[in-house]
Coordinates of C-alpha atoms and ligand atoms in Angstrom, one line a residue:
M192 CA 6.5 15.1 20.7
G193 CA 7.0 17.7 18.1
T194 CA 5.2 17.7 14.7
T195 CA 6.6 16.4 11.4
R196 CA 6.8 19.0 8.6
V197 CA 5.7 17.2 5.5
G198 CA 6.0 18.4 1.6
V199 CA 4.0 16.7 -1.1
I200 CA 5.0 16.5 -4.7
G201 CA 2.3 15.8 -7.1
A202 CA 0.0 17.8 -4.6
R203 CA -2.6 18.5 -7.2
G204 CA -3.1 15.1 -8.4
R205 CA -5.9 12.5 -7.5
M206 CA -3.5 11.0 -4.8
G207 CA -1.7 14.2 -3.9
V208 CA -5.0 16.1 -3.1
Q209 CA -6.0 13.1 -0.6
A210 CA -2.8 13.2 0.8
V211 CA -2.6 16.8 1.6
R212 CA -6.1 16.6 3.3
A213 CA -5.0 13.6 5.4
I214 CA -1.7 15.4 6.4
T215 CA -3.4 18.4 7.3
A216 CA -6.1 16.6 9.6
A217 CA -3.2 14.7 11.4
D218 CA -2.3 16.4 14.7
D219 CA 1.2 15.1 14.7
L220 CA 1.9 16.3 11.0
E221 CA 2.2 19.7 9.5
L222 CA 1.8 20.4 5.9
A223 CA 4.8 22.3 4.8
A224 CA 4.7 22.6 1.1
E225 CA 2.5 21.6 -1.8
V226 CA 4.5 20.9 -5.4
G227 CA 3.0 20.7 -8.7
S228 CA 4.7 19.9 -12.0
A229 CA 5.4 23.6 -12.6
D230 CA 7.2 24.4 -9.3
P231 CA 10.8 24.4 -8.3
L232 CA 11.6 21.5 -5.7
S233 CA 13.6 23.9 -3.8
V234 CA 10.1 24.8 -2.2
L235 CA 10.5 21.8 0.1
T236 CA 13.8 22.8 1.4
D237 CA 12.8 26.5 1.7
A238 CA 9.5 25.4 3.7
G239 CA 11.6 23.0 6.1
A240 CA 10.1 19.7 5.2
Q241 CA 11.5 16.7 6.8
V242 CA 9.5 14.0 5.1
V243 CA 8.1 14.2 1.4
V244 CA 5.3 12.5 0.0
E245 CA 5.6 11.7 -3.8
F246 CA 2.6 11.0 -6.3
T247 CA 3.8 11.6 -9.8
R248 CA 4.4 9.7 -12.7
P249 CA 6.7 6.6 -13.5
D250 CA 8.7 9.0 -15.6
A251 CA 9.2 11.8 -13.0
V252 CA 9.7 9.9 -9.8
L253 CA 13.3 9.1 -9.7
E254 CA 14.6 12.4 -10.3
N255 CA 12.3 13.7 -7.5
V256 CA 13.5 10.9 -5.3
R257 CA 17.4 11.7 -6.1
W258 CA 16.6 15.3 -5.3
C259 CA 15.3 14.6 -2.0
V260 CA 17.8 12.1 -0.9
E261 CA 20.7 14.4 -2.0
R262 CA 19.3 16.9 0.4
G263 CA 18.8 14.7 3.3
L264 CA 14.9 14.6 3.0
H265 CA 13.1 11.3 4.0
V266 CA 10.9 10.1 1.1
V267 CA 7.5 8.1 0.9
T268 CA 6.6 7.3 -2.7
G269 CA 3.6 5.5 -4.0
T270 CA 4.3 6.2 -7.5
T271 CA 4.6 3.2 -9.9
G272 CA 7.2 2.0 -12.2
F273 CA 9.9 0.7 -9.9
T274 CA 11.6 -2.2 -11.5
P275 CA 14.2 -4.1 -9.7
E276 CA 16.9 -1.9 -11.7
R277 CA 15.1 1.4 -10.5
L278 CA 15.2 0.2 -7.1
D279 CA 18.8 -0.5 -7.4
V280 CA 19.5 3.1 -8.4
V281 CA 17.6 4.4 -5.4
R282 CA 19.9 2.0 -3.0
G283 CA 23.2 3.7 -4.6
W284 CA 22.0 7.0 -3.9
L285 CA 21.1 6.0 -0.3
A286 CA 24.4 4.6 0.1
A287 CA 25.9 8.1 -0.1
A288 CA 23.2 9.6 2.3
P289 CA 23.3 7.5 5.7
G290 CA 20.6 8.2 7.9
V291 CA 18.1 9.0 5.1
G292 CA 14.9 6.9 4.5
V293 CA 13.0 6.1 1.4
A294 CA 10.0 4.0 1.3
V295 CA 8.5 2.6 -2.1
V296 CA 5.1 1.5 -1.5
P297 CA 3.1 0.3 -4.5
N298 CA 0.0 0.1 -2.4
F299 CA -0.8 1.9 0.8
A300 CA -4.2 0.5 1.4
L301 CA -4.1 -2.0 4.2
G302 CA -6.6 -4.6 2.7
A303 CA -4.1 -4.6 -0.5
V304 CA -1.1 -5.5 1.7
L305 CA -2.9 -8.4 3.2
M306 CA -4.0 -9.5 -0.3
M307 CA -0.3 -9.7 -1.3
R308 CA 0.5 -11.5 1.9
F309 CA -2.3 -14.0 1.5
A310 CA -1.3 -14.7 -1.9
E311 CA 2.1 -15.2 -1.0
L312 CA 1.0 -17.6 1.5
A313 CA -1.2 -19.4 -0.9
A314 CA 1.3 -19.6 -3.6
R315 CA 3.2 -23.0 -2.9
W316 CA 0.0 -24.9 -2.6
F317 CA -1.5 -24.4 -6.0
E318 CA -0.3 -25.4 -9.4
S319 CA -1.8 -22.4 -11.4
V320 CA -1.9 -18.7 -10.5
E321 CA -2.8 -15.4 -12.6
I322 CA -3.3 -12.0 -11.5
V323 CA -6.1 -9.6 -12.9
E324 CA -5.5 -6.0 -12.0
L325 CA -8.4 -3.7 -12.6
H326 CA -8.2 0.2 -12.7
H327 CA -9.8 3.4 -13.9
P328 CA -8.9 4.4 -17.3
Q329 CA -7.0 7.6 -16.6
K330 CA -4.2 5.3 -15.0
V331 CA -1.0 5.9 -17.5
D332 CA 0.7 2.6 -16.8
A333 CA 0.3 -1.2 -16.9
P334 CA 0.6 -3.5 -15.1
S335 CA 0.0 -1.7 -11.7
G336 CA 2.9 -1.6 -9.4
T337 CA 0.6 -3.8 -6.8
A338 CA 0.5 -6.5 -9.7
R339 CA 4.1 -6.2 -10.0
L340 CA 5.0 -6.6 -6.6
T341 CA 2.4 -9.5 -6.1
A342 CA 3.8 -11.4 -9.2
E343 CA 7.5 -11.0 -7.8
R344 CA 6.4 -12.1 -4.3
I345 CA 4.2 -15.3 -5.6
A346 CA 7.1 -16.1 -8.0
A347 CA 9.6 -16.1 -5.0
A348 CA 7.5 -18.3 -2.8
R349 CA 6.8 -20.7 -5.7
A350 CA 10.6 -21.1 -6.4
S351 CA 11.4 -21.7 -2.5
A352 CA 8.8 -24.3 -2.7
G353 CA 10.3 -26.0 -5.7
L354 CA 7.3 -25.1 -8.0
G355 CA 8.2 -25.3 -11.7
D356 CA 6.4 -23.8 -14.6
L357 CA 2.6 -23.0 -14.5
P358 CA 0.8 -25.8 -16.6
D359 CA -0.6 -24.1 -20.1
A360 CA -0.9 -25.7 -23.5
T361 CA -2.4 -22.4 -25.3
T362 CA -0.4 -20.5 -27.9
D363 CA -1.5 -16.8 -28.2
E364 CA -3.3 -16.6 -31.8
V365 CA -3.6 -12.9 -31.2
Q366 CA -0.4 -11.4 -29.4
G367 CA -1.2 -10.4 -25.6
A368 CA -4.4 -13.0 -25.3
R369 CA -2.6 -14.5 -22.3
G370 CA -1.6 -11.2 -20.8
A371 CA 2.2 -10.3 -19.8
T372 CA 4.1 -12.2 -17.7
I373 CA 6.3 -10.9 -14.6
D374 CA 8.8 -13.5 -13.2
G375 CA 6.9 -16.2 -15.3
I376 CA 3.4 -15.0 -13.5
P377 CA 0.6 -14.1 -16.0
V378 CA -0.7 -10.4 -15.3
H379 CA -4.0 -9.1 -16.9
A380 CA -4.6 -5.5 -16.9
V381 CA -8.2 -4.1 -17.1
R382 CA -9.3 -0.4 -17.6
A383 CA -12.8 0.7 -17.0
R384 CA -14.9 3.8 -16.2
G385 CA -16.5 3.6 -12.5
L386 CA -13.2 1.5 -11.2
V387 CA -10.9 2.9 -8.9
A388 CA -8.0 0.3 -7.8
H389 CA -8.8 -3.4 -7.8
Q390 CA -7.1 -6.8 -8.1
E391 CA -7.8 -10.5 -8.2
V392 CA -5.3 -13.2 -7.6
L393 CA -6.7 -16.6 -9.1
F394 CA -5.0 -19.8 -7.8
G395 CA -5.9 -23.2 -9.5
G396 CA -5.4 -26.7 -8.1
A397 CA -6.8 -30.1 -8.8
G398 CA -10.8 -29.8 -8.6
E399 CA -10.6 -26.4 -7.0
T400 CA -9.6 -22.4 -7.4
L401 CA -9.1 -20.0 -4.9
T402 CA -9.7 -16.2 -5.5
I403 CA -8.2 -13.6 -3.3
R404 CA -9.5 -10.1 -4.3
H405 CA -9.3 -6.6 -2.9
D406 CA -11.1 -3.6 -3.9
S407 CA -10.3 0.1 -3.4
F408 CA -13.5 1.9 -4.0
D409 CA -12.2 5.4 -2.8
R410 CA -8.6 6.8 -2.6
V411 CA -9.2 7.3 1.0
S412 CA -8.4 3.8 1.3
F413 CA -4.8 4.6 0.8
M414 CA -4.6 7.2 3.7
P415 CA -4.0 5.1 6.8
G416 CA -1.1 3.4 5.2
L417 CA 0.4 6.5 3.8
L418 CA 0.3 8.3 7.1
L419 CA 2.0 5.2 9.0
A420 CA 4.5 5.3 6.3
V421 CA 5.4 9.1 6.8
R422 CA 5.5 8.6 10.7
R423 CA 7.9 5.7 10.5
V424 CA 10.1 6.1 7.3
A425 CA 12.7 8.6 9.4
D426 CA 13.3 5.5 11.7
R427 CA 14.2 3.1 8.8
P428 CA 17.1 4.5 7.0
G429 CA 17.8 2.9 3.7
L430 CA 15.2 1.7 1.3
T431 CA 12.0 -0.1 2.3
V432 CA 9.8 -1.7 -0.2
G433 CA 6.1 -2.3 0.6
L434 CA 4.2 -1.4 3.5
D435 CA 4.9 -4.7 5.4
P436 CA 8.3 -3.9 7.1
L437 CA 6.7 -0.6 8.2
L438 CA 3.8 -2.2 9.4
D439 CA 5.7 -4.8 11.4
A440 CA 8.0 -2.2 13.0
Ligands
LIG272 N1 0.9 3.6 -3.7 C1 -0.6 3.6 -3.9 O1 -1.2 3.3 -2.9 C2 -1.1 4.3 -4.8 C3 -0.2 4.7 -6.0 N2 -0.7 5.3 -6.9 C4 0.2 6.0 -8.1 O2 0.6 7.1 -7.7 C5 0.9 7.8 -9.1 C6 0.0 9.1 -9.0 O3 -1.5 8.8 -9.3 P1 -2.6 9.7 -9.4 O4 -2.5 10.8 -8.3 O5 -3.8 8.8 -9.6 O6 -2.0 10.5 -10.7 P2 -2.5 11.9 -11.2 O7 -2.2 11.9 -12.5 O8 -3.9 12.2 -10.8 O9 -1.4 13.0 -10.5 C7 -0.2 12.9 -10.7 C8 0.4 14.5 -10.4 O10 1.8 14.5 -10.3 C9 2.2 15.7 -11.2 N3 3.4 15.6 -11.5 C10 3.7 15.1 -12.8 N4 5.2 15.2 -12.9 C11 5.6 15.9 -11.9 C12 6.6 16.3 -11.5 N5 7.8 16.2 -12.3 N6 6.9 17.2 -10.4 C13 5.9 17.6 -9.8 N7 4.7 17.1 -10.0 C14 4.6 16.4 -11.1 C15 1.0 16.2 -12.2 O11 0.8 17.5 -12.3 P3 0.5 17.9 -13.7 O12 -1.0 17.6 -13.9 O13 0.8 19.6 -13.5 O14 1.4 17.4 -14.7 C16 -0.2 15.7 -11.3 O15 -0.9 16.6 -10.5 C17 0.7 6.9 -9.9 O16 1.9 6.2 -10.3 C18 -0.1 5.9 -9.4 O17 -0.2 4.6 -9.9 C19 -1.9 5.6 -7.1 C20 -3.0 5.4 -6.2 C21 -2.4 4.6 -4.9
LIG273 O1 -3.0 4.3 -10.5 C1 -3.6 4.0 -9.5 O2 -4.7 4.5 -9.2 C2 -3.0 3.2 -8.6 N1 -1.8 2.7 -8.7 C3 -1.2 1.8 -7.7 C4 -0.6 0.5 -8.7 O3 -0.4 1.0 -10.0 O4 -0.4 -0.5 -8.2 C5 -1.8 1.5 -6.4 C6 -3.5 1.4 -6.8 O5 -3.6 0.2 -7.5 C7 -3.9 2.7 -7.6

């Protein structure tokens, strides 16, 4: 079996540097191109990239994905900011590009994927739930993509179990004191020096709580999941959201 040629957009960022290192070390992958914010995307096609890894910023990712899809390049992106509306935009581009796969993966860490699954499983059994995401202070967006996906999945699980609103008699005396809400689930964002990427999902029921926590202490934690997505994205035309469908493939 031949090697897959992989380009990286955002190659000099915190995640891009790790991705370049992991792709270079993988026997079945070949690093074709490294693209920074000052480079033209045509570097990717000139270098014959087949799969593109994208780690940039929420305000840059859509244009990068569109450019790749229009040229028949498969994309694996971990960049945040993918609302349901943005995902629909990507689906629209893919409808005109049969055979092209795009994977939007808010968190590549296998522990984080399991944390979300466990939270989804627990959701129907607890009256209360809140999400606390904790990150390094250079992070440009809040809430994290991981918290957004976790909240959406918990909300869907609660709805299908027939659970109603969360119990909460509190009125915010200072705006934001109770955090943000995504699909009715409270989400709190902490930024502190020393953190990398962490999340707690706190469930509450009569006389008990359950806390599900995941910690990424180092960005190497994202690399096994990223490489798995790079290897499988071409076999999944259309849009894939989250790592789960690729893990189960
Ligand atoms: N899915 C996952 O598992 C993970 C996802 N992330 C997400 O990945 C994204 C990147 O995170 P991180 O690496 O920490 O961020 P960084 O700020 O360290 O890196 C972003 C890089 O993207 C470059 N860039 C910005 N705009 C463009 C553009 N238009 N074209 C090409 N390159 C561009 C920047 O270059 P320059 O400095 O020149 O502007 C910078 O090198 C974030 O959205 C983050 O939340 C992070 C960790 C894990
Ligand atoms: O910016 C980060 O660092 C991270 N971003 C992703 C997110 O917003 O969920 C994944 C991980 O939490 C690290």
